[in-house]
Amino acid sequence: VLERPLGALAGLAGRLAASAVVAGARPLAALGRALPSVQGRARTGKVAPVVRGLLIAAPLVLVFVALFSSADAVFARITGDLFNWDIELGSLLERLLLGGVVAWVAAGLLAFVAKGEDPPSGVTSDLPRPRPALGSGEALTVLVVLDLLFIGFVALQAAYLFGGRDTLEASGITYAEYARRGFFELLAVAFLVGGLILALEGFVRGRTRTYVVAAIGLVLLTIVVLASAFLRLRLYQDAYGWTELRFYVLAAIAWLAIGAVITVVTVARNQTRWLIHGMLLVSFVFGVAFNLIGPVRFIAEQNIERAVNPKLVAPGGETGLDVFYLAILGDDALTVLAENLCALPALESRQALDSVKMWQGWIRRDEAGKAWQAWNLSRERARDTQLPAVCLLATR
């Protein structure tokens, strides 16, 4: 090892780490080869791919069930009734999990040493390595299982997810809990589905029409999940107003929805190799749109409009304006506050005036901020904004 050049050492470390993660399957494959009769029956039977697919789908189902349960109280209640077994296992499950992880990593490291394929000192191998492959039967089984899970989630909770306030009393969920809960978990579901589709498209061997239909069906169901996340977020915004976090969560929902449409097209045309390129292009367009829209200015304008017109606030929501929150957002928000001093209620107008005057005084004294290297359009607007004299007299 010490005689290797730096590049070869890095390559060795990378192959060793990769083996620790994925090579634990090699002892299992060796066991299969050691039992030719069992292997022969598995090859000829039609049940073996389904069994392998179910084994692959099991951890995915657990992850999605956990996310759905965290996102939705009704689904959590149903799954709780199904899996609420009164069994005292203590720390057995944690110990088994830890032992399994350690055994898998150890098996991968031993398999790396036993295979003996490491190139000689100072030589890196350029021979292409065979890419792991997944049978179409296994991939189809994974997709069908997840499709059924997603269909069950959407079907059982359709009225609850999309019914709005009129379903809250029947479900026993408070307004705040319903509004605040779920959109982060449902976004995570969409991200995981995208990664799963990319992984299956990269490793599946022999795409069948049924496989394509199942994959597209999973993506379409994910769009319904995204619609649920959007409705929850919209309900929250109507009740409590806008923040930067809510703005970017909404942007993430839109980004994922566009990505889902691109995924459907690329999977149907067997061109998923262009999916990442398409998402990078969409990300670039979103970045340009953010700069044109000005998220901080948009948030300030929307919140001020809610304060001026309380009819825009949903029943049970919070009226008024959090001037101090807008003030910490920076130049764009303070410019909007200065432009709307006359329209704000008396208390918020006085708070906004104090914040704007203090901020303008600071940026006008900041000589370093006036240098051309530090030029910023939003700061220039905030520095040059004139406070209306009528409102100044009224707020004193």
mmCIF file of C-alpha atoms in Angstrom:
data_model
loop_
_atom_site.group_PDB
_atom_site.id
_atom_site.type_symbol
_atom_site.label_atom_id
_atom_site.label_comp_id
_atom_site.label_asym_id
_atom_site.label_seq_id
_atom_site.Cartn_x
_atom_site.Cartn_y
_atom_site.Cartn_z
ATOM 1 C CA VAL A 1 0.000 0.000 0.000
ATOM 2 C CA LEU A 2 2.800 2.452 0.880
ATOM 3 C CA GLU A 3 4.423 2.044 -2.555
ATOM 4 C CA ARG A 4 1.344 3.206 -4.434
ATOM 5 C CA PRO A 5 1.092 6.710 -5.916
ATOM 6 C CA LEU A 6 -1.493 9.056 -4.450
ATOM 7 C CA GLY A 7 -4.003 8.493 -7.258
ATOM 8 C CA ALA A 8 -3.840 4.718 -6.870
ATOM 9 C CA LEU A 9 -4.300 5.051 -3.100
ATOM 10 C CA ALA A 10 -7.428 7.131 -3.651
ATOM 11 C CA GLY A 11 -8.749 4.560 -6.121
ATOM 12 C CA LEU A 12 -8.057 1.727 -3.678
ATOM 13 C CA ALA A 13 -9.833 3.577 -0.878
ATOM 14 C CA GLY A 14 -12.818 4.217 -3.135
ATOM 15 C CA ARG A 15 -13.104 0.567 -4.198
ATOM 16 C CA LEU A 16 -12.736 -0.568 -0.593
ATOM 17 C CA ALA A 17 -15.487 1.777 0.582
ATOM 18 C CA ALA A 18 -17.764 0.721 -2.269
ATOM 19 C CA SER A 19 -17.199 -2.942 -1.449
ATOM 20 C CA ALA A 20 -18.078 -2.317 2.178
ATOM 21 C CA VAL A 21 -21.442 -0.980 1.045
ATOM 22 C CA VAL A 22 -22.466 -3.284 -1.814
ATOM 23 C CA ALA A 23 -20.227 -6.348 -1.765
ATOM 24 C CA GLY A 24 -22.072 -7.931 1.144
ATOM 25 C CA ALA A 25 -24.277 -9.561 -1.483
ATOM 26 C CA ARG A 26 -21.345 -11.629 -2.803
ATOM 27 C CA PRO A 27 -21.465 -14.226 0.000
ATOM 28 C CA LEU A 28 -25.179 -14.611 -0.678
ATOM 29 C CA ALA A 29 -24.435 -15.147 -4.367
ATOM 30 C CA ALA A 30 -21.774 -17.715 -3.439
ATOM 31 C CA LEU A 31 -24.338 -19.511 -1.307
ATOM 32 C CA GLY A 32 -26.652 -19.629 -4.309
ATOM 33 C CA ARG A 33 -23.928 -21.162 -6.458
ATOM 34 C CA ALA A 34 -23.224 -23.705 -3.748
ATOM 35 C CA LEU A 35 -26.805 -24.943 -3.999
ATOM 36 C CA PRO A 36 -27.213 -25.683 -7.724
ATOM 37 C CA SER A 37 -30.442 -27.610 -7.324
ATOM 38 C CA VAL A 38 -32.122 -24.783 -5.469
ATOM 39 C CA GLN A 39 -30.727 -22.280 -7.938
ATOM 40 C CA GLY A 40 -31.957 -24.312 -10.884
ATOM 41 C CA ARG A 41 -35.488 -24.473 -9.505
ATOM 42 C CA ALA A 42 -35.391 -20.717 -8.829
ATOM 43 C CA ARG A 43 -34.372 -20.005 -12.407
ATOM 44 C CA THR A 44 -37.107 -22.100 -13.914
ATOM 45 C CA GLY A 45 -39.825 -21.021 -11.516
ATOM 46 C CA LYS A 46 -41.902 -17.885 -11.896
ATOM 47 C CA VAL A 47 -42.154 -17.269 -8.165
ATOM 48 C CA ALA A 48 -38.500 -16.485 -7.500
ATOM 49 C CA PRO A 49 -38.459 -13.028 -9.207
ATOM 50 C CA VAL A 50 -41.586 -12.064 -7.286
ATOM 51 C CA VAL A 51 -40.027 -13.151 -3.994
ATOM 52 C CA ARG A 52 -36.850 -11.222 -4.724
ATOM 53 C CA GLY A 53 -38.915 -8.203 -5.716
ATOM 54 C CA LEU A 54 -40.875 -8.388 -2.468
ATOM 55 C CA LEU A 55 -37.637 -8.521 -0.491
ATOM 56 C CA ILE A 56 -36.406 -5.417 -2.315
ATOM 57 C CA ALA A 57 -39.739 -3.637 -1.857
ATOM 58 C CA ALA A 58 -40.046 -4.385 1.870
ATOM 59 C CA PRO A 59 -37.663 -1.661 3.145
ATOM 60 C CA LEU A 60 -39.073 0.814 0.623
ATOM 61 C CA VAL A 61 -42.604 0.130 1.860
ATOM 62 C CA LEU A 62 -41.494 0.710 5.447
ATOM 63 C CA VAL A 63 -39.944 4.072 4.517
ATOM 64 C CA PHE A 64 -43.015 5.254 2.597
ATOM 65 C CA VAL A 65 -45.405 4.029 5.301
ATOM 66 C CA ALA A 66 -43.412 5.966 7.885
ATOM 67 C CA LEU A 67 -43.541 9.138 5.775
ATOM 68 C CA PHE A 68 -47.253 8.766 5.014
ATOM 69 C CA SER A 69 -47.994 8.120 8.692
ATOM 70 C CA SER A 70 -46.055 11.188 9.724
ATOM 71 C CA ALA A 71 -47.842 13.272 7.081
ATOM 72 C CA ASP A 72 -51.391 12.150 7.803
ATOM 73 C CA ALA A 73 -53.058 11.398 11.132
ATOM 74 C CA VAL A 74 -55.777 9.173 9.645
ATOM 75 C CA PHE A 75 -53.253 7.021 7.773
ATOM 76 C CA ALA A 76 -51.137 6.861 10.935
ATOM 77 C CA ARG A 77 -54.175 5.670 12.897
ATOM 78 C CA ILE A 78 -54.875 2.933 10.351
ATOM 79 C CA THR A 79 -51.287 1.704 10.221
ATOM 80 C CA GLY A 80 -51.105 1.920 14.004
ATOM 81 C CA ASP A 81 -54.096 -0.404 14.287
ATOM 82 C CA LEU A 82 -52.475 -2.842 11.850
ATOM 83 C CA PHE A 83 -49.089 -2.938 13.539
ATOM 84 C CA ASN A 84 -49.987 -2.241 17.163
ATOM 85 C CA TRP A 85 -48.838 -5.567 18.505
ATOM 86 C CA ASP A 86 -48.284 -5.842 22.233
ATOM 87 C CA ILE A 87 -44.884 -7.514 22.075
ATOM 88 C CA GLU A 88 -42.085 -6.532 24.431
ATOM 89 C CA LEU A 89 -38.856 -6.954 22.490
ATOM 90 C CA GLY A 90 -36.752 -4.497 24.440
ATOM 91 C CA SER A 91 -33.621 -3.613 22.510
ATOM 92 C CA LEU A 92 -33.686 -6.793 20.405
ATOM 93 C CA LEU A 93 -34.607 -5.028 17.145
ATOM 94 C CA GLU A 94 -31.912 -2.370 17.565
ATOM 95 C CA ARG A 95 -29.301 -5.011 18.331
ATOM 96 C CA LEU A 96 -30.340 -7.137 15.358
ATOM 97 C CA LEU A 97 -30.194 -4.111 13.083
ATOM 98 C CA LEU A 98 -26.752 -3.132 14.357
ATOM 99 C CA GLY A 99 -25.516 -6.690 14.007
ATOM 100 C CA GLY A 100 -26.890 -6.904 10.476
ATOM 101 C CA VAL A 101 -25.180 -3.684 9.401
ATOM 102 C CA VAL A 102 -21.840 -4.720 10.909
ATOM 103 C CA ALA A 103 -22.100 -8.194 9.342
ATOM 104 C CA TRP A 104 -22.935 -6.715 5.917
ATOM 105 C CA VAL A 105 -19.953 -4.327 5.992
ATOM 106 C CA ALA A 106 -17.614 -7.045 7.259
ATOM 107 C CA ALA A 107 -18.795 -9.436 4.535
ATOM 108 C CA GLY A 108 -18.187 -6.745 1.913
ATOM 109 C CA LEU A 109 -14.647 -6.087 3.142
ATOM 110 C CA LEU A 110 -13.847 -9.803 3.292
ATOM 111 C CA ALA A 111 -15.267 -10.282 -0.195
ATOM 112 C CA PHE A 112 -13.043 -7.460 -1.474
ATOM 113 C CA VAL A 113 -9.949 -9.145 -0.023
ATOM 114 C CA ALA A 114 -10.963 -12.634 -1.132
ATOM 115 C CA LYS A 115 -11.651 -11.663 -4.721
ATOM 116 C CA GLY A 116 -8.044 -10.529 -5.224
ATOM 117 C CA GLU A 117 -8.790 -8.291 -8.224
ATOM 118 C CA ASP A 118 -6.809 -5.295 -7.043
ATOM 119 C CA PRO A 119 -4.358 -4.146 -9.772
ATOM 120 C CA PRO A 120 -0.592 -4.226 -9.192
ATOM 121 C CA SER A 121 1.214 -1.384 -7.481
ATOM 122 C CA GLY A 122 1.005 1.878 -9.420
ATOM 123 C CA VAL A 123 -1.388 0.458 -12.024
ATOM 124 C CA THR A 124 -5.057 1.352 -12.258
ATOM 125 C CA SER A 125 -7.396 -0.880 -14.168
ATOM 126 C CA ASP A 126 -9.324 0.696 -17.052
ATOM 127 C CA LEU A 127 -11.322 -2.427 -17.833
ATOM 128 C CA PRO A 128 -15.074 -1.799 -17.635
ATOM 129 C CA ARG A 129 -16.739 -3.500 -14.707
ATOM 130 C CA PRO A 130 -20.051 -5.250 -15.270
ATOM 131 C CA ARG A 131 -22.949 -3.087 -14.115
ATOM 132 C CA PRO A 132 -25.316 -4.688 -11.619
ATOM 133 C CA ALA A 133 -28.547 -5.719 -13.282
ATOM 134 C CA LEU A 134 -32.070 -6.146 -11.970
ATOM 135 C CA GLY A 135 -34.537 -8.477 -13.616
ATOM 136 C CA SER A 136 -37.723 -7.037 -15.055
ATOM 137 C CA GLY A 137 -39.773 -9.330 -12.803
ATOM 138 C CA GLU A 138 -38.155 -7.993 -9.660
ATOM 139 C CA ALA A 139 -38.492 -4.378 -10.823
ATOM 140 C CA LEU A 140 -42.134 -4.882 -11.746
ATOM 141 C CA THR A 141 -42.869 -6.433 -8.354
ATOM 142 C CA VAL A 142 -41.333 -3.439 -6.559
ATOM 143 C CA LEU A 143 -43.376 -1.008 -8.645
ATOM 144 C CA VAL A 144 -46.646 -2.909 -8.216
ATOM 145 C CA VAL A 145 -46.233 -3.087 -4.433
ATOM 146 C CA LEU A 146 -45.537 0.639 -4.213
ATOM 147 C CA ASP A 147 -48.393 1.418 -6.604
ATOM 148 C CA LEU A 148 -50.783 -0.460 -4.328
ATOM 149 C CA LEU A 149 -49.465 1.393 -1.277
ATOM 150 C CA PHE A 150 -49.864 4.776 -2.975
ATOM 151 C CA ILE A 151 -53.350 3.871 -4.265
ATOM 152 C CA GLY A 152 -54.373 2.855 -0.756
ATOM 153 C CA PHE A 153 -53.054 6.098 0.718
ATOM 154 C CA VAL A 154 -54.824 8.289 -1.831
ATOM 155 C CA ALA A 155 -58.076 6.284 -1.818
ATOM 156 C CA LEU A 156 -58.429 6.036 1.957
ATOM 157 C CA GLN A 157 -57.591 9.671 2.558
ATOM 158 C CA ALA A 158 -59.091 11.332 -0.525
ATOM 159 C CA ALA A 159 -61.814 13.209 1.330
ATOM 160 C CA TYR A 160 -59.496 14.054 4.197
ATOM 161 C CA LEU A 161 -56.656 15.288 1.978
ATOM 162 C CA PHE A 162 -58.694 17.381 -0.420
ATOM 163 C CA GLY A 163 -61.845 18.149 1.531
ATOM 164 C CA GLY A 164 -60.415 21.194 3.317
ATOM 165 C CA ARG A 165 -61.943 22.666 6.456
ATOM 166 C CA ASP A 166 -65.288 20.848 6.112
ATOM 167 C CA THR A 167 -63.609 17.497 6.813
ATOM 168 C CA LEU A 168 -61.685 18.559 9.913
ATOM 169 C CA GLU A 169 -64.497 18.043 12.400
ATOM 170 C CA ALA A 170 -65.208 14.549 11.080
ATOM 171 C CA SER A 171 -61.544 13.538 11.228
ATOM 172 C CA GLY A 172 -60.960 14.971 14.700
ATOM 173 C CA ILE A 173 -57.978 17.065 13.539
ATOM 174 C CA THR A 174 -57.591 20.667 14.626
ATOM 175 C CA TYR A 175 -57.234 23.371 12.006
ATOM 176 C CA ALA A 176 -53.651 24.213 12.948
ATOM 177 C CA GLU A 177 -52.580 20.566 12.962
ATOM 178 C CA TYR A 178 -54.200 19.933 9.591
ATOM 179 C CA ALA A 179 -52.608 23.031 8.051
ATOM 180 C CA ARG A 180 -49.118 22.508 9.422
ATOM 181 C CA ARG A 181 -48.759 18.791 9.017
ATOM 182 C CA GLY A 182 -47.567 16.775 6.107
ATOM 183 C CA PHE A 183 -46.129 18.804 3.254
ATOM 184 C CA PHE A 184 -42.477 18.208 4.187
ATOM 185 C CA GLU A 185 -43.038 14.460 4.440
ATOM 186 C CA LEU A 186 -44.941 14.383 1.155
ATOM 187 C CA LEU A 187 -42.098 16.289 -0.527
ATOM 188 C CA ALA A 188 -39.718 13.622 0.764
ATOM 189 C CA VAL A 189 -41.979 10.970 -0.784
ATOM 190 C CA ALA A 190 -41.729 12.694 -4.169
ATOM 191 C CA PHE A 191 -37.929 12.961 -3.952
ATOM 192 C CA LEU A 192 -37.636 9.268 -3.063
ATOM 193 C CA VAL A 193 -39.894 8.221 -5.928
ATOM 194 C CA GLY A 194 -37.740 10.187 -8.366
ATOM 195 C CA GLY A 195 -34.583 8.526 -7.076
ATOM 196 C CA LEU A 196 -36.222 5.104 -7.208
ATOM 197 C CA ILE A 197 -37.313 5.537 -10.827
ATOM 198 C CA LEU A 198 -33.795 6.641 -11.799
ATOM 199 C CA ALA A 199 -32.280 3.644 -10.007
ATOM 200 C CA LEU A 200 -34.663 1.163 -11.612
ATOM 201 C CA GLU A 201 -34.103 2.639 -15.057
ATOM 202 C CA GLY A 202 -30.348 2.366 -14.526
ATOM 203 C CA PHE A 203 -30.325 -1.270 -13.421
ATOM 204 C CA VAL A 204 -33.387 -2.942 -14.907
ATOM 205 C CA ARG A 205 -32.741 -5.588 -17.532
ATOM 206 C CA GLY A 206 -35.361 -5.852 -20.240
ATOM 207 C CA ARG A 207 -38.012 -3.123 -19.935
ATOM 208 C CA THR A 208 -41.448 -4.601 -20.536
ATOM 209 C CA ARG A 209 -44.645 -2.704 -21.332
ATOM 210 C CA THR A 210 -46.089 -3.700 -17.957
ATOM 211 C CA TYR A 211 -43.003 -2.336 -16.217
ATOM 212 C CA VAL A 212 -43.330 0.989 -18.065
ATOM 213 C CA VAL A 213 -47.034 1.266 -17.156
ATOM 214 C CA ALA A 214 -46.302 0.514 -13.492
ATOM 215 C CA ALA A 215 -43.484 3.091 -13.397
ATOM 216 C CA ILE A 216 -45.632 5.790 -14.999
ATOM 217 C CA GLY A 217 -48.487 4.894 -12.639
ATOM 218 C CA LEU A 218 -46.223 5.427 -9.624
ATOM 219 C CA VAL A 219 -45.165 8.836 -10.937
ATOM 220 C CA LEU A 220 -48.786 9.858 -11.576
ATOM 221 C CA LEU A 221 -49.744 8.826 -8.045
ATOM 222 C CA THR A 222 -46.818 10.900 -6.809
ATOM 223 C CA ILE A 223 -48.306 13.909 -8.601
ATOM 224 C CA VAL A 224 -51.469 13.371 -6.539
ATOM 225 C CA VAL A 225 -49.317 13.306 -3.401
ATOM 226 C CA LEU A 226 -47.726 16.588 -4.500
ATOM 227 C CA ALA A 227 -51.205 18.053 -4.999
ATOM 228 C CA SER A 228 -51.967 17.109 -1.413
ATOM 229 C CA ALA A 229 -48.792 18.830 -0.224
ATOM 230 C CA PHE A 230 -49.726 21.936 -2.224
ATOM 231 C CA LEU A 231 -53.233 22.084 -0.743
ATOM 232 C CA ARG A 232 -51.915 21.721 2.783
ATOM 233 C CA LEU A 233 -49.352 24.459 2.223
ATOM 234 C CA ARG A 234 -51.949 26.720 0.612
ATOM 235 C CA LEU A 235 -54.236 26.251 3.596
ATOM 236 C CA TYR A 236 -51.369 27.162 5.923
ATOM 237 C CA GLN A 237 -50.488 30.265 3.917
ATOM 238 C CA ASP A 238 -54.100 31.438 3.825
ATOM 239 C CA ALA A 239 -54.259 31.193 7.604
ATOM 240 C CA TYR A 240 -50.815 32.418 8.707
ATOM 241 C CA GLY A 241 -49.296 34.312 5.788
ATOM 242 C CA TRP A 242 -46.053 33.929 3.877
ATOM 243 C CA THR A 243 -42.505 33.217 5.019
ATOM 244 C CA GLU A 244 -39.341 32.479 3.089
ATOM 245 C CA LEU A 245 -39.580 28.809 4.049
ATOM 246 C CA ARG A 246 -43.153 28.533 2.763
ATOM 247 C CA PHE A 247 -42.207 30.303 -0.455
ATOM 248 C CA TYR A 248 -39.369 27.903 -1.199
ATOM 249 C CA VAL A 249 -41.440 24.871 -0.188
ATOM 250 C CA LEU A 250 -44.023 26.001 -2.743
ATOM 251 C CA ALA A 251 -41.249 26.375 -5.316
ATOM 252 C CA ALA A 252 -40.033 22.854 -4.457
ATOM 253 C CA ILE A 253 -43.531 21.469 -5.036
ATOM 254 C CA ALA A 254 -43.674 23.161 -8.440
ATOM 255 C CA TRP A 255 -40.163 21.928 -9.285
ATOM 256 C CA LEU A 256 -41.067 18.359 -8.368
ATOM 257 C CA ALA A 257 -44.344 18.519 -10.291
ATOM 258 C CA ILE A 258 -42.507 19.605 -13.441
ATOM 259 C CA GLY A 259 -39.955 16.877 -12.788
ATOM 260 C CA ALA A 260 -42.751 14.315 -12.510
ATOM 261 C CA VAL A 261 -44.096 15.330 -15.914
ATOM 262 C CA ILE A 262 -40.593 15.087 -17.405
ATOM 263 C CA THR A 263 -40.219 11.663 -15.784
ATOM 264 C CA VAL A 264 -43.442 10.398 -17.328
ATOM 265 C CA VAL A 265 -42.307 11.540 -20.791
ATOM 266 C CA THR A 266 -38.780 10.121 -20.504
ATOM 267 C CA VAL A 267 -39.924 6.786 -19.076
ATOM 268 C CA ALA A 268 -42.542 6.391 -21.804
ATOM 269 C CA ARG A 269 -39.939 7.161 -24.503
ATOM 270 C CA ASN A 270 -37.154 5.134 -22.823
ATOM 271 C CA GLN A 271 -34.991 8.256 -22.533
ATOM 272 C CA THR A 272 -34.512 8.589 -18.787
ATOM 273 C CA ARG A 273 -30.826 9.304 -19.421
ATOM 274 C CA TRP A 274 -32.001 12.854 -20.198
ATOM 275 C CA LEU A 275 -34.010 13.222 -16.985
ATOM 276 C CA ILE A 276 -31.201 14.774 -14.945
ATOM 277 C CA HIS A 277 -30.366 17.135 -17.820
ATOM 278 C CA GLY A 278 -33.987 18.251 -17.935
ATOM 279 C CA MET A 279 -34.116 18.835 -14.175
ATOM 280 C CA LEU A 280 -30.906 20.865 -14.301
ATOM 281 C CA LEU A 281 -32.456 23.038 -17.002
ATOM 282 C CA VAL A 282 -35.617 23.474 -14.917
ATOM 283 C CA SER A 283 -33.457 24.388 -11.914
ATOM 284 C CA PHE A 284 -31.704 27.063 -13.968
ATOM 285 C CA VAL A 285 -35.065 28.491 -15.082
ATOM 286 C CA PHE A 286 -36.270 28.549 -11.475
ATOM 287 C CA GLY A 287 -33.112 30.366 -10.389
ATOM 288 C CA VAL A 288 -33.668 33.056 -13.020
ATOM 289 C CA ALA A 289 -37.350 33.299 -12.021
ATOM 290 C CA PHE A 290 -36.419 33.795 -8.366
ATOM 291 C CA ASN A 291 -34.209 36.730 -9.292
ATOM 292 C CA LEU A 292 -36.943 38.272 -11.446
ATOM 293 C CA ILE A 293 -39.713 37.765 -8.884
ATOM 294 C CA GLY A 294 -37.709 38.753 -5.813
ATOM 295 C CA PRO A 295 -38.928 36.313 -3.114
ATOM 296 C CA VAL A 296 -38.467 38.776 -0.235
ATOM 297 C CA ARG A 297 -40.370 41.546 -2.005
ATOM 298 C CA PHE A 298 -43.131 39.099 -2.983
ATOM 299 C CA ILE A 299 -43.450 37.865 0.632
ATOM 300 C CA ALA A 300 -43.614 41.411 1.986
ATOM 301 C CA GLU A 301 -46.240 42.477 -0.552
ATOM 302 C CA GLN A 302 -48.449 39.458 0.141
ATOM 303 C CA ASN A 303 -48.283 39.858 3.925
ATOM 304 C CA ILE A 304 -49.000 43.585 3.723
ATOM 305 C CA GLU A 305 -51.990 42.897 1.490
ATOM 306 C CA ARG A 306 -53.329 40.481 4.119
ATOM 307 C CA ALA A 307 -52.883 43.102 6.834
ATOM 308 C CA VAL A 308 -54.628 45.792 4.803
ATOM 309 C CA ASN A 309 -57.486 43.509 3.751
ATOM 310 C CA PRO A 310 -58.315 41.043 6.581
ATOM 311 C CA LYS A 311 -60.893 39.360 4.325
ATOM 312 C CA LEU A 312 -57.970 37.573 2.655
ATOM 313 C CA VAL A 313 -57.221 35.731 5.916
ATOM 314 C CA ALA A 314 -58.906 32.344 6.199
ATOM 315 C CA PRO A 315 -61.343 31.816 9.097
ATOM 316 C CA GLY A 316 -59.389 30.972 12.226
ATOM 317 C CA GLY A 317 -56.163 32.417 10.832
ATOM 318 C CA GLU A 318 -53.958 35.187 12.165
ATOM 319 C CA THR A 319 -54.582 38.771 11.066
ATOM 320 C CA GLY A 320 -52.185 41.694 11.355
ATOM 321 C CA LEU A 321 -48.619 42.089 10.154
ATOM 322 C CA ASP A 322 -45.395 40.823 11.681
ATOM 323 C CA VAL A 323 -43.308 43.913 10.970
ATOM 324 C CA PHE A 324 -40.292 42.609 12.848
ATOM 325 C CA TYR A 325 -40.148 39.476 10.676
ATOM 326 C CA LEU A 326 -40.293 41.535 7.495
ATOM 327 C CA ALA A 327 -37.605 43.864 8.832
ATOM 328 C CA ILE A 328 -35.090 41.049 9.227
ATOM 329 C CA LEU A 329 -35.669 39.917 5.622
ATOM 330 C CA GLY A 330 -33.597 42.866 4.373
ATOM 331 C CA ASP A 331 -33.659 45.634 1.802
ATOM 332 C CA ASP A 332 -36.517 44.514 -0.438
ATOM 333 C CA ALA A 333 -38.921 44.002 2.463
ATOM 334 C CA LEU A 334 -38.045 47.357 4.038
ATOM 335 C CA THR A 335 -38.592 49.110 0.720
ATOM 336 C CA VAL A 336 -42.072 47.580 0.480
ATOM 337 C CA LEU A 337 -42.785 48.649 4.074
ATOM 338 C CA ALA A 338 -41.744 52.215 3.264
ATOM 339 C CA GLU A 339 -43.932 52.265 0.154
ATOM 340 C CA ASN A 340 -46.993 51.086 2.106
ATOM 341 C CA LEU A 341 -46.729 53.115 5.315
ATOM 342 C CA CYS A 342 -49.947 55.006 4.563
ATOM 343 C CA ALA A 343 -51.913 51.815 3.897
ATOM 344 C CA LEU A 344 -50.947 49.958 7.081
ATOM 345 C CA PRO A 345 -52.962 50.070 10.312
ATOM 346 C CA ALA A 346 -51.724 52.588 12.886
ATOM 347 C CA LEU A 347 -49.748 50.177 15.092
ATOM 348 C CA GLU A 348 -48.050 48.377 12.193
ATOM 349 C CA SER A 349 -47.373 51.721 10.496
ATOM 350 C CA ARG A 350 -45.467 53.015 13.533
ATOM 351 C CA GLN A 351 -43.487 49.789 13.810
ATOM 352 C CA ALA A 352 -42.680 49.859 10.088
ATOM 353 C CA LEU A 353 -41.611 53.512 10.274
ATOM 354 C CA ASP A 354 -39.193 52.811 13.126
ATOM 355 C CA SER A 355 -37.703 49.812 11.296
ATOM 356 C CA VAL A 356 -37.331 51.655 7.976
ATOM 357 C CA LYS A 357 -35.760 54.762 9.540
ATOM 358 C CA MET A 358 -33.275 52.687 11.516
ATOM 359 C CA TRP A 359 -32.333 50.621 8.449
ATOM 360 C CA GLN A 360 -32.007 53.644 6.176
ATOM 361 C CA GLY A 361 -29.821 55.384 8.732
ATOM 362 C CA TRP A 362 -27.518 52.393 8.875
ATOM 363 C CA ILE A 363 -27.136 51.859 5.138
ATOM 364 C CA ARG A 364 -26.647 55.596 4.503
ATOM 365 C CA ARG A 365 -23.788 55.648 7.006
ATOM 366 C CA ASP A 366 -22.257 52.451 5.617
ATOM 367 C CA GLU A 367 -19.420 53.765 3.434
ATOM 368 C CA ALA A 368 -18.185 50.271 2.542
ATOM 369 C CA GLY A 369 -21.592 49.451 1.088
ATOM 370 C CA LYS A 370 -21.324 52.411 -1.302
ATOM 371 C CA ALA A 371 -18.275 51.022 -3.115
ATOM 372 C CA TRP A 372 -18.898 49.726 -6.627
ATOM 373 C CA GLN A 373 -17.877 46.206 -5.615
ATOM 374 C CA ALA A 374 -20.722 46.117 -3.073
ATOM 375 C CA TRP A 375 -23.369 47.634 -5.343
ATOM 376 C CA ASN A 376 -26.780 46.061 -4.901
ATOM 377 C CA LEU A 377 -30.016 47.151 -6.573
ATOM 378 C CA SER A 378 -32.227 46.334 -3.597
ATOM 379 C CA ARG A 379 -29.986 48.284 -1.220
ATOM 380 C CA GLU A 380 -29.918 51.276 -3.537
ATOM 381 C CA ARG A 381 -33.708 51.295 -3.665
ATOM 382 C CA ALA A 382 -33.925 51.069 0.122
ATOM 383 C CA ARG A 383 -31.383 53.875 0.531
ATOM 384 C CA ASP A 384 -33.189 56.212 -1.879
ATOM 385 C CA THR A 385 -36.777 55.447 -0.836
ATOM 386 C CA GLN A 386 -38.488 58.607 0.395
ATOM 387 C CA LEU A 387 -40.861 58.254 3.326
ATOM 388 C CA PRO A 388 -44.246 59.909 2.698
ATOM 389 C CA ALA A 389 -44.541 63.104 4.758
ATOM 390 C CA VAL A 390 -48.253 62.665 5.417
ATOM 391 C CA CYS A 391 -47.717 59.273 7.025
ATOM 392 C CA LEU A 392 -44.794 60.614 9.043
ATOM 393 C CA LEU A 393 -47.043 63.233 10.623
ATOM 394 C CA ALA A 394 -49.813 60.730 11.243
ATOM 395 C CA THR A 395 -47.582 58.218 13.036
ATOM 396 C CA ARG A 396 -45.940 60.702 15.417
#
